[in-house]
CSV table of N, CA, C and O in Angstrom, one decimal:
chain,number,residue,atom,x,y,z
D,1,MET,N,121.6,129.5,97.0
D,1,MET,CA,120.3,129.8,97.5
D,1,MET,C,119.3,128.8,96.9
D,1,MET,O,119.3,128.5,95.7
D,2,THR,N,118.4,128.3,97.7
D,2,THR,CA,117.4,127.3,97.2
D,2,THR,C,116.3,128.0,96.6
D,2,THR,O,116.0,129.2,96.9
D,3,PRO,N,115.5,127.3,95.7
D,3,PRO,CA,114.4,128.0,95.0
D,3,PRO,C,113.3,128.4,96.0
D,3,PRO,O,112.6,129.3,95.6
D,4,HIS,N,113.2,127.9,97.1
D,4,HIS,CA,112.1,128.2,98.1
D,4,HIS,C,112.6,129.1,99.2
D,4,HIS,O,111.9,129.3,100.2
D,5,SER,N,113.8,129.6,99.1
D,5,SER,CA,114.4,130.4,100.2
D,5,SER,C,113.6,131.7,100.5
D,5,SER,O,113.6,132.2,101.5
D,6,SER,N,112.9,132.2,99.5
D,6,SER,CA,112.1,133.4,99.6
D,6,SER,C,110.7,133.1,100.1
D,6,SER,O,109.9,134.1,100.3
D,7,ASP,N,110.3,131.9,100.3
D,7,ASP,CA,109.0,131.5,100.7
D,7,ASP,C,108.8,132.0,102.2
D,7,ASP,O,109.7,131.9,103.0
D,8,SER,N,107.6,132.5,102.5
D,8,SER,CA,107.3,132.9,103.8
D,8,SER,C,107.0,131.7,104.6
D,8,SER,O,106.8,130.6,104.1
D,9,PRO,N,107.1,131.8,106.0
D,9,PRO,CA,106.8,130.6,106.8
D,9,PRO,C,105.4,130.0,106.5
D,9,PRO,O,105.2,128.8,106.5
D,10,GLN,N,104.4,130.9,106.2
D,10,GLN,CA,103.1,130.5,105.9
D,10,GLN,C,103.0,129.7,104.6
D,10,GLN,O,102.3,128.7,104.5
D,11,GLN,N,103.8,130.1,103.6
D,11,GLN,CA,103.9,129.4,102.3
D,11,GLN,C,104.5,128.0,102.5
D,11,GLN,O,104.1,127.0,102.0
D,12,THR,N,105.6,128.0,103.3
D,12,THR,CA,106.2,126.7,103.6
D,12,THR,C,105.3,125.8,104.3
D,12,THR,O,105.2,124.6,104.0
D,13,GLU,N,104.6,126.3,105.3
D,13,GLU,CA,103.6,125.5,106.1
D,13,GLU,C,102.5,125.0,105.2
D,13,GLU,O,102.1,123.8,105.2
D,14,HIS,N,102.0,125.9,104.3
D,14,HIS,CA,100.9,125.5,103.4
D,14,HIS,C,101.5,124.4,102.4
D,14,HIS,O,100.8,123.4,102.2
D,15,SER,N,102.7,124.5,101.9
D,15,SER,CA,103.2,123.6,101.0
D,15,SER,C,103.4,122.2,101.7
D,15,SER,O,103.1,121.2,101.1
D,16,ALA,N,103.9,122.2,103.0
D,16,ALA,CA,104.1,121.0,103.7
D,16,ALA,C,102.7,120.3,103.9
D,16,ALA,O,102.6,119.1,103.8
D,17,LYS,N,101.7,121.1,104.3
D,17,LYS,CA,100.4,120.6,104.5
D,17,LYS,C,99.8,120.0,103.2
D,17,LYS,O,99.2,118.9,103.2
D,18,TYR,N,100.0,120.7,102.1
D,18,TYR,CA,99.5,120.2,100.8
D,18,TYR,C,100.2,118.9,100.5
D,18,TYR,O,99.5,117.9,100.0
D,19,ASN,N,101.5,118.8,100.7
D,19,ASN,CA,102.2,117.6,100.4
D,19,ASN,C,101.7,116.4,101.2
D,19,ASN,O,101.6,115.3,100.8
D,20,GLN,N,101.5,116.7,102.5
D,20,GLN,CA,101.0,115.6,103.4
D,20,GLN,C,99.6,115.2,103.0
D,20,GLN,O,99.3,114.0,102.9
D,21,GLU,N,98.7,116.1,102.6
D,21,GLU,CA,97.4,115.7,102.2
D,21,GLU,C,97.4,114.9,100.9
D,21,GLU,O,96.7,114.0,100.7
D,22,ASN,N,98.4,115.3,100.0
D,22,ASN,CA,98.5,114.6,98.7
D,22,ASN,C,99.0,113.2,99.0
D,22,ASN,O,98.5,112.2,98.4
D,23,GLU,N,99.9,113.0,99.9
D,23,GLU,CA,100.4,111.7,100.3
D,23,GLU,C,99.3,110.8,100.9
D,23,GLU,O,99.1,109.6,100.6
D,24,ASN,N,98.4,111.5,101.7
D,24,ASN,CA,97.3,110.8,102.3
D,24,ASN,C,96.3,110.3,101.2
D,24,ASN,O,95.8,109.2,101.3
D,25,LEU,N,96.1,111.1,100.2
D,25,LEU,CA,95.2,110.7,99.2
D,25,LEU,C,95.8,109.6,98.3
D,25,LEU,O,95.0,108.7,97.9
D,26,LYS,N,97.1,109.6,98.1
D,26,LYS,CA,97.7,108.5,97.4
D,26,LYS,C,97.6,107.2,98.1
D,26,LYS,O,97.3,106.2,97.6
D,27,ARG,N,97.8,107.3,99.4
D,27,ARG,CA,97.7,106.1,100.3
D,27,ARG,C,96.2,105.6,100.3
D,27,ARG,O,96.0,104.4,100.2
D,28,CYS,N,95.3,106.5,100.3
D,28,CYS,CA,93.9,106.2,100.3
D,28,CYS,C,93.5,105.5,98.9
D,28,CYS,O,92.9,104.4,98.9
D,29,GLN,N,94.1,106.0,97.8
D,29,GLN,CA,93.8,105.4,96.5
D,29,GLN,C,94.4,104.0,96.5
D,29,GLN,O,93.8,103.0,95.9
D,30,ALA,N,95.6,103.8,97.0
D,30,ALA,CA,96.3,102.5,97.1
D,30,ALA,C,95.5,101.5,97.9
D,30,ALA,O,95.3,100.3,97.5
D,31,GLN,N,94.9,102.0,99.0
D,31,GLN,CA,94.1,101.1,99.8
D,31,GLN,C,92.8,100.7,99.1
D,31,GLN,O,92.3,99.6,99.2
D,32,LEU,N,92.3,101.7,98.4
D,32,LEU,CA,91.1,101.4,97.6
D,32,LEU,C,91.3,100.4,96.5
D,32,LEU,O,90.6,99.4,96.3
D,33,GLU,N,92.5,100.5,95.8
D,33,GLU,CA,92.9,99.5,94.8
D,33,GLU,C,93.1,98.1,95.5
D,33,GLU,O,92.7,97.1,94.9
D,34,ALA,N,93.6,98.1,96.7
D,34,ALA,CA,93.8,96.8,97.4
D,34,ALA,C,92.4,96.2,97.7
D,34,ALA,O,92.3,95.0,97.6
D,35,LEU,N,91.5,97.0,98.0
D,35,LEU,CA,90.2,96.6,98.4
D,35,LEU,C,89.5,95.9,97.2
D,35,LEU,O,88.7,95.0,97.3
D,36,LYS,N,89.8,96.4,96.0
D,36,LYS,CA,89.3,95.9,94.8
D,36,LYS,C,89.4,94.3,94.7
D,36,LYS,O,88.5,93.7,94.2
D,37,THR,N,90.5,93.8,95.1
D,37,THR,CA,90.7,92.4,95.0
D,37,THR,C,90.2,91.6,96.2
D,37,THR,O,90.0,90.4,96.2
D,38,MET,N,89.9,92.4,97.3
D,38,MET,CA,89.5,91.7,98.5
D,38,MET,C,87.9,91.7,98.7
D,38,MET,O,87.4,90.7,99.2
D,39,ASN,N,87.3,92.7,98.2
D,39,ASN,CA,85.8,92.9,98.5
D,39,ASN,C,85.2,93.8,97.4
D,39,ASN,O,85.1,95.0,97.5
D,40,GLN,N,84.9,93.1,96.3
D,40,GLN,CA,84.4,93.9,95.1
D,40,GLN,C,83.2,94.7,95.4
D,40,GLN,O,83.1,95.9,94.9
D,41,PRO,N,82.2,94.3,96.1
D,41,PRO,CA,81.0,95.1,96.3
D,41,PRO,C,81.3,96.4,97.1
D,41,PRO,O,80.9,97.5,96.8
D,42,ASP,N,82.1,96.2,98.2
D,42,ASP,CA,82.5,97.4,98.9
D,42,ASP,C,83.4,98.3,98.1
D,42,ASP,O,83.3,99.5,98.2
D,43,TYR,N,84.3,97.7,97.3
D,43,TYR,CA,85.2,98.5,96.4
D,43,TYR,C,84.3,99.4,95.5
D,43,TYR,O,84.5,100.6,95.4
D,44,ASN,N,83.3,98.8,94.9
D,44,ASN,CA,82.5,99.5,93.9
D,44,ASN,C,81.8,100.7,94.6
D,44,ASN,O,81.8,101.8,94.1
D,45,ARG,N,81.2,100.4,95.8
D,45,ARG,CA,80.5,101.5,96.6
D,45,ARG,C,81.5,102.6,97.0
D,45,ARG,O,81.2,103.8,96.7
D,46,LEU,N,82.6,102.2,97.5
D,46,LEU,CA,83.6,103.2,98.0
D,46,LEU,C,84.3,104.0,96.9
D,46,LEU,O,84.6,105.1,96.9
D,47,ASN,N,84.5,103.2,95.8
D,47,ASN,CA,85.2,103.9,94.6
D,47,ASN,C,84.2,104.9,94.0
D,47,ASN,O,84.7,106.0,93.7
D,48,ASN,N,82.9,104.6,93.9
D,48,ASN,CA,82.0,105.6,93.4
D,48,ASN,C,82.0,106.8,94.3
D,48,ASN,O,81.9,108.0,93.8
D,49,SER,N,82.0,106.6,95.6
D,49,SER,CA,82.0,107.8,96.5
D,49,SER,C,83.3,108.6,96.4
D,49,SER,O,83.3,109.8,96.4
D,50,PHE,N,84.4,107.9,96.2
D,50,PHE,CA,85.7,108.5,96.1
D,50,PHE,C,85.8,109.4,94.8
D,50,PHE,O,86.2,110.5,94.8
D,51,ILE,N,85.3,108.8,93.7
D,51,ILE,CA,85.3,109.5,92.4
D,51,ILE,C,84.4,110.7,92.5
D,51,ILE,O,84.8,111.8,92.0
D,52,TYR,N,83.3,110.5,93.1
D,52,TYR,CA,82.3,111.7,93.2
D,52,TYR,C,83.0,112.8,94.0
D,52,TYR,O,82.9,114.0,93.6
D,53,LEU,N,83.6,112.5,95.1
D,53,LEU,CA,84.3,113.5,96.0
D,53,LEU,C,85.4,114.2,95.2
D,53,LEU,O,85.5,115.4,95.2
D,54,MET,N,86.2,113.4,94.5
D,54,MET,CA,87.4,114.0,93.8
D,54,MET,C,86.9,114.9,92.6
D,54,MET,O,87.4,115.9,92.4
D,55,THR,N,85.8,114.4,92.0
D,55,THR,CA,85.2,115.2,90.9
D,55,THR,C,84.7,116.6,91.4
D,55,THR,O,84.9,117.6,90.9
D,56,SER,N,83.9,116.5,92.5
D,56,SER,CA,83.4,117.7,93.2
D,56,SER,C,84.5,118.6,93.6
D,56,SER,O,84.4,119.8,93.4
D,57,ALA,N,85.5,118.0,94.2
D,57,ALA,CA,86.7,118.9,94.7
D,57,ALA,C,87.4,119.6,93.5
D,57,ALA,O,87.7,120.7,93.6
D,58,ALA,N,87.5,118.9,92.4
D,58,ALA,CA,88.1,119.5,91.2
D,58,ALA,C,87.3,120.6,90.7
D,58,ALA,O,87.8,121.6,90.3
D,59,GLN,N,86.0,120.4,90.7
D,59,GLN,CA,85.1,121.5,90.2
D,59,GLN,C,85.2,122.7,91.1
D,59,GLN,O,85.3,123.8,90.6
D,60,TYR,N,85.2,122.4,92.4
D,60,TYR,CA,85.3,123.5,93.4
D,60,TYR,C,86.7,124.2,93.2
D,60,TYR,O,86.7,125.5,93.2
D,61,SER,N,87.7,123.5,93.0
D,61,SER,CA,89.0,124.1,92.9
D,61,SER,C,89.1,125.0,91.7
D,61,SER,O,89.7,126.1,91.8
D,62,GLY,N,88.4,124.7,90.6
D,62,GLY,CA,88.3,125.6,89.5
D,62,GLY,C,87.6,126.9,89.7
D,62,GLY,O,87.9,127.9,89.0
D,63,MET,N,86.8,127.0,90.7
D,63,MET,CA,86.1,128.2,90.9
D,63,MET,C,86.3,128.8,92.3
D,63,MET,O,85.8,129.8,92.6
D,64,ARG,N,87.2,128.2,93.0
D,64,ARG,CA,87.6,128.6,94.4
D,64,ARG,C,88.0,130.1,94.5
D,64,ARG,O,87.6,130.8,95.4
D,65,LYS,N,88.8,130.5,93.5
D,65,LYS,CA,89.3,131.9,93.5
D,65,LYS,C,88.1,132.9,93.4
D,65,LYS,O,88.3,134.1,93.6
D,66,ASN,N,87.0,132.5,93.0
D,66,ASN,CA,85.8,133.4,92.8
D,66,ASN,C,85.0,133.6,94.0
D,66,ASN,O,84.0,134.4,93.9
D,67,VAL,N,85.3,133.0,95.1
D,67,VAL,CA,84.5,133.1,96.3
D,67,VAL,C,85.4,133.8,97.4
D,67,VAL,O,86.6,133.8,97.3
D,68,ASP,N,84.7,134.4,98.4
D,68,ASP,CA,85.5,135.1,99.4
D,68,ASP,C,86.2,134.2,100.4
D,68,ASP,O,86.0,133.0,100.3
D,69,ALA,N,87.1,134.7,101.1
D,69,ALA,CA,88.0,133.9,102.0
D,69,ALA,C,87.3,133.1,103.0
D,69,ALA,O,87.6,132.0,103.3
D,70,ASN,N,86.2,133.7,103.6
D,70,ASN,CA,85.4,132.9,104.5
D,70,ASN,C,84.8,131.7,103.9
D,70,ASN,O,84.8,130.6,104.5
D,71,THR,N,84.2,131.9,102.7
D,71,THR,CA,83.6,130.7,102.0
D,71,THR,C,84.7,129.7,101.7
D,71,THR,O,84.5,128.5,101.8
D,72,GLN,N,85.9,130.2,101.2
D,72,GLN,CA,87.0,129.3,100.9
D,72,GLN,C,87.3,128.4,102.1
D,72,GLN,O,87.5,127.2,102.0
D,73,ASP,N,87.5,129.1,103.3
D,73,ASP,CA,87.9,128.3,104.5
D,73,ASP,C,86.8,127.3,104.8
D,73,ASP,O,87.2,126.2,105.2
D,74,THR,N,85.6,127.7,104.7
D,74,THR,CA,84.5,126.8,105.1
D,74,THR,C,84.4,125.6,104.1
D,74,THR,O,84.4,124.4,104.5
D,75,VAL,N,84.5,125.8,102.8
D,75,VAL,CA,84.3,124.8,101.8
D,75,VAL,C,85.6,123.9,101.8
D,75,VAL,O,85.6,122.7,101.7
D,76,ASP,N,86.8,124.5,102.0
D,76,ASP,CA,88.0,123.8,102.1
D,76,ASP,C,87.9,122.8,103.3
D,76,ASP,O,88.3,121.6,103.1
D,77,SER,N,87.4,123.3,104.4
D,77,SER,CA,87.3,122.4,105.6
D,77,SER,C,86.3,121.2,105.3
D,77,SER,O,86.5,120.1,105.7
D,78,LEU,N,85.2,121.5,104.6
D,78,LEU,CA,84.3,120.5,104.2
D,78,LEU,C,84.9,119.4,103.4
D,78,LEU,O,84.8,118.2,103.7
D,79,TYR,N,85.7,119.8,102.3
D,79,TYR,CA,86.3,118.8,101.5
D,79,TYR,C,87.4,118.0,102.2
D,79,TYR,O,87.6,116.8,102.0
D,80,HIS,N,88.1,118.7,103.1
D,80,HIS,CA,89.1,118.1,103.9
D,80,HIS,C,88.4,117.0,104.8
D,80,HIS,O,88.9,115.8,104.9
D,81,TYR,N,87.3,117.4,105.4
D,81,TYR,CA,86.6,116.4,106.3
D,81,TYR,C,86.1,115.2,105.5
D,81,TYR,O,86.2,114.1,105.9
D,82,ARG,N,85.5,115.5,104.3
D,82,ARG,CA,84.9,114.5,103.5
D,82,ARG,C,86.0,113.5,103.0
D,82,ARG,O,85.8,112.3,102.9
D,83,ALA,N,87.1,114.1,102.6
D,83,ALA,CA,88.3,113.2,102.2
D,83,ALA,C,88.7,112.3,103.3
D,83,ALA,O,89.0,111.1,103.1
D,84,ASN,N,88.9,112.9,104.5
D,84,ASN,CA,89.3,112.1,105.6
D,84,ASN,C,88.3,111.0,106.0
D,84,ASN,O,88.7,109.9,106.3
D,85,LEU,N,87.0,111.4,105.9
D,85,LEU,CA,86.0,110.4,106.2
D,85,LEU,C,86.0,109.2,105.2
D,85,LEU,O,86.0,108.1,105.6
D,86,ILE,N,86.0,109.5,103.9
D,86,ILE,CA,86.0,108.4,102.9
D,86,ILE,C,87.3,107.6,103.0
D,86,ILE,O,87.2,106.3,102.9
D,87,CYS,N,88.4,108.2,103.3
D,87,CYS,CA,89.6,107.5,103.4
D,87,CYS,C,89.6,106.6,104.7
D,87,CYS,O,90.1,105.5,104.7
D,88,SER,N,89.0,107.1,105.7
D,88,SER,CA,88.9,106.3,107.0
D,88,SER,C,88.0,105.1,106.7
D,88,SER,O,88.3,103.9,107.2
D,89,LYS,N,86.9,105.3,106.0
D,89,LYS,CA,86.0,104.2,105.6
D,89,LYS,C,86.7,103.1,104.7
D,89,LYS,O,86.5,101.9,104.9
D,90,ILE,N,87.5,103.6,103.8
D,90,ILE,CA,88.3,102.7,102.9
D,90,ILE,C,89.2,101.9,103.7
D,90,ILE,O,89.3,100.7,103.6
D,91,ALA,N,90.0,102.5,104.6
D,91,ALA,CA,91.0,101.8,105.4
D,91,ALA,C,90.3,100.8,106.3
D,91,ALA,O,90.8,99.7,106.5
D,92,GLN,N,89.2,101.2,107.0
D,92,GLN,CA,88.5,100.3,107.9
D,92,GLN,C,87.9,99.1,107.1
D,92,GLN,O,88.0,97.9,107.6
D,93,THR,N,87.3,99.3,106.0
D,93,THR,CA,86.8,98.3,105.1
D,93,THR,C,87.9,97.3,104.7
D,93,THR,O,87.7,96.1,104.7
D,94,LEU,N,89.0,97.8,104.3
D,94,LEU,CA,90.1,97.0,103.9
D,94,LEU,C,90.6,96.1,105.0
D,94,LEU,O,90.8,94.9,104.9
D,95,MET,N,90.7,96.7,106.2
D,95,MET,CA,91.2,96.0,107.4
D,95,MET,C,90.2,94.9,107.7
D,95,MET,O,90.6,93.8,108.0
D,96,ASP,N,88.9,95.2,107.7
D,96,ASP,CA,87.9,94.2,108.0
D,96,ASP,C,87.9,93.1,107.0
D,96,ASP,O,87.8,91.9,107.3
D,97,SER,N,88.1,93.4,105.7
D,97,SER,CA,88.1,92.4,104.7
D,97,SER,C,89.4,91.5,104.8
D,97,SER,O,89.3,90.3,104.7
D,98,LEU,N,90.5,92.1,105.2
D,98,LEU,CA,91.7,91.3,105.4
D,98,LEU,C,91.6,90.4,106.6
D,98,LEU,O,91.9,89.2,106.6
D,99,ALA,N,91.0,90.9,107.7
D,99,ALA,CA,90.8,90.2,108.9
D,99,ALA,C,89.8,89.0,108.6
D,99,ALA,O,90.0,87.9,109.1
D,100,SER,N,88.7,89.2,107.9
D,100,SER,CA,87.8,88.2,107.6
D,100,SER,C,88.4,87.1,106.7
D,100,SER,O,88.1,85.9,106.9
D,101,LYS,N,89.3,87.5,105.8
D,101,LYS,CA,90.0,86.4,105.0
D,101,LYS,C,90.9,85.6,105.9
D,101,LYS,O,91.0,84.4,105.7
D,102,GLY,N,91.5,86.3,106.9
D,102,GLY,CA,92.4,85.6,107.8
D,102,GLY,C,91.7,84.7,108.7
D,102,GLY,O,92.3,83.7,109.2
D,103,GLU,N,90.5,85.0,109.0
D,103,GLU,CA,89.7,84.1,109.9
D,103,GLU,C,89.0,83.0,109.2
D,103,GLU,O,88.5,82.1,109.9
D,104,ALA,N,88.8,83.1,107.9
D,104,ALA,CA,88.1,82.1,107.2
D,104,ALA,C,88.8,80.7,107.3
D,104,ALA,O,90.0,80.6,107.3
D,105,HIS,N,87.9,79.7,107.4
D,105,HIS,CA,88.4,78.3,107.5
D,105,HIS,C,88.2,77.6,106.2
D,105,HIS,O,87.1,77.8,105.7
D,106,PRO,N,89.1,76.8,105.8
D,106,PRO,CA,88.9,76.1,104.5
D,106,PRO,C,87.8,75.1,104.6
D,106,PRO,O,87.4,74.6,105.6
């Protein structure tokens, strides 16, 4: 018997969703680190935004259990959206920086 065999389908789905979001954030951080060597000014700006978002999300996580389910759903969605938005900006900025380096002429 596996350790998760007693998990409900909802718990399994939630766990899979959490794992996917965690992987997305790791990829986002890796792209941000790559941007550091490609475009320092954009890295600084996006890194500050990323740190602010992660700090805010950690603070919310610490008090999440103290709010009702409707508020949790709303604020969870907000942080999910904000994380997707910043990660999209990081990915696009990295791609633009890589493309501009590839187009540069000596």
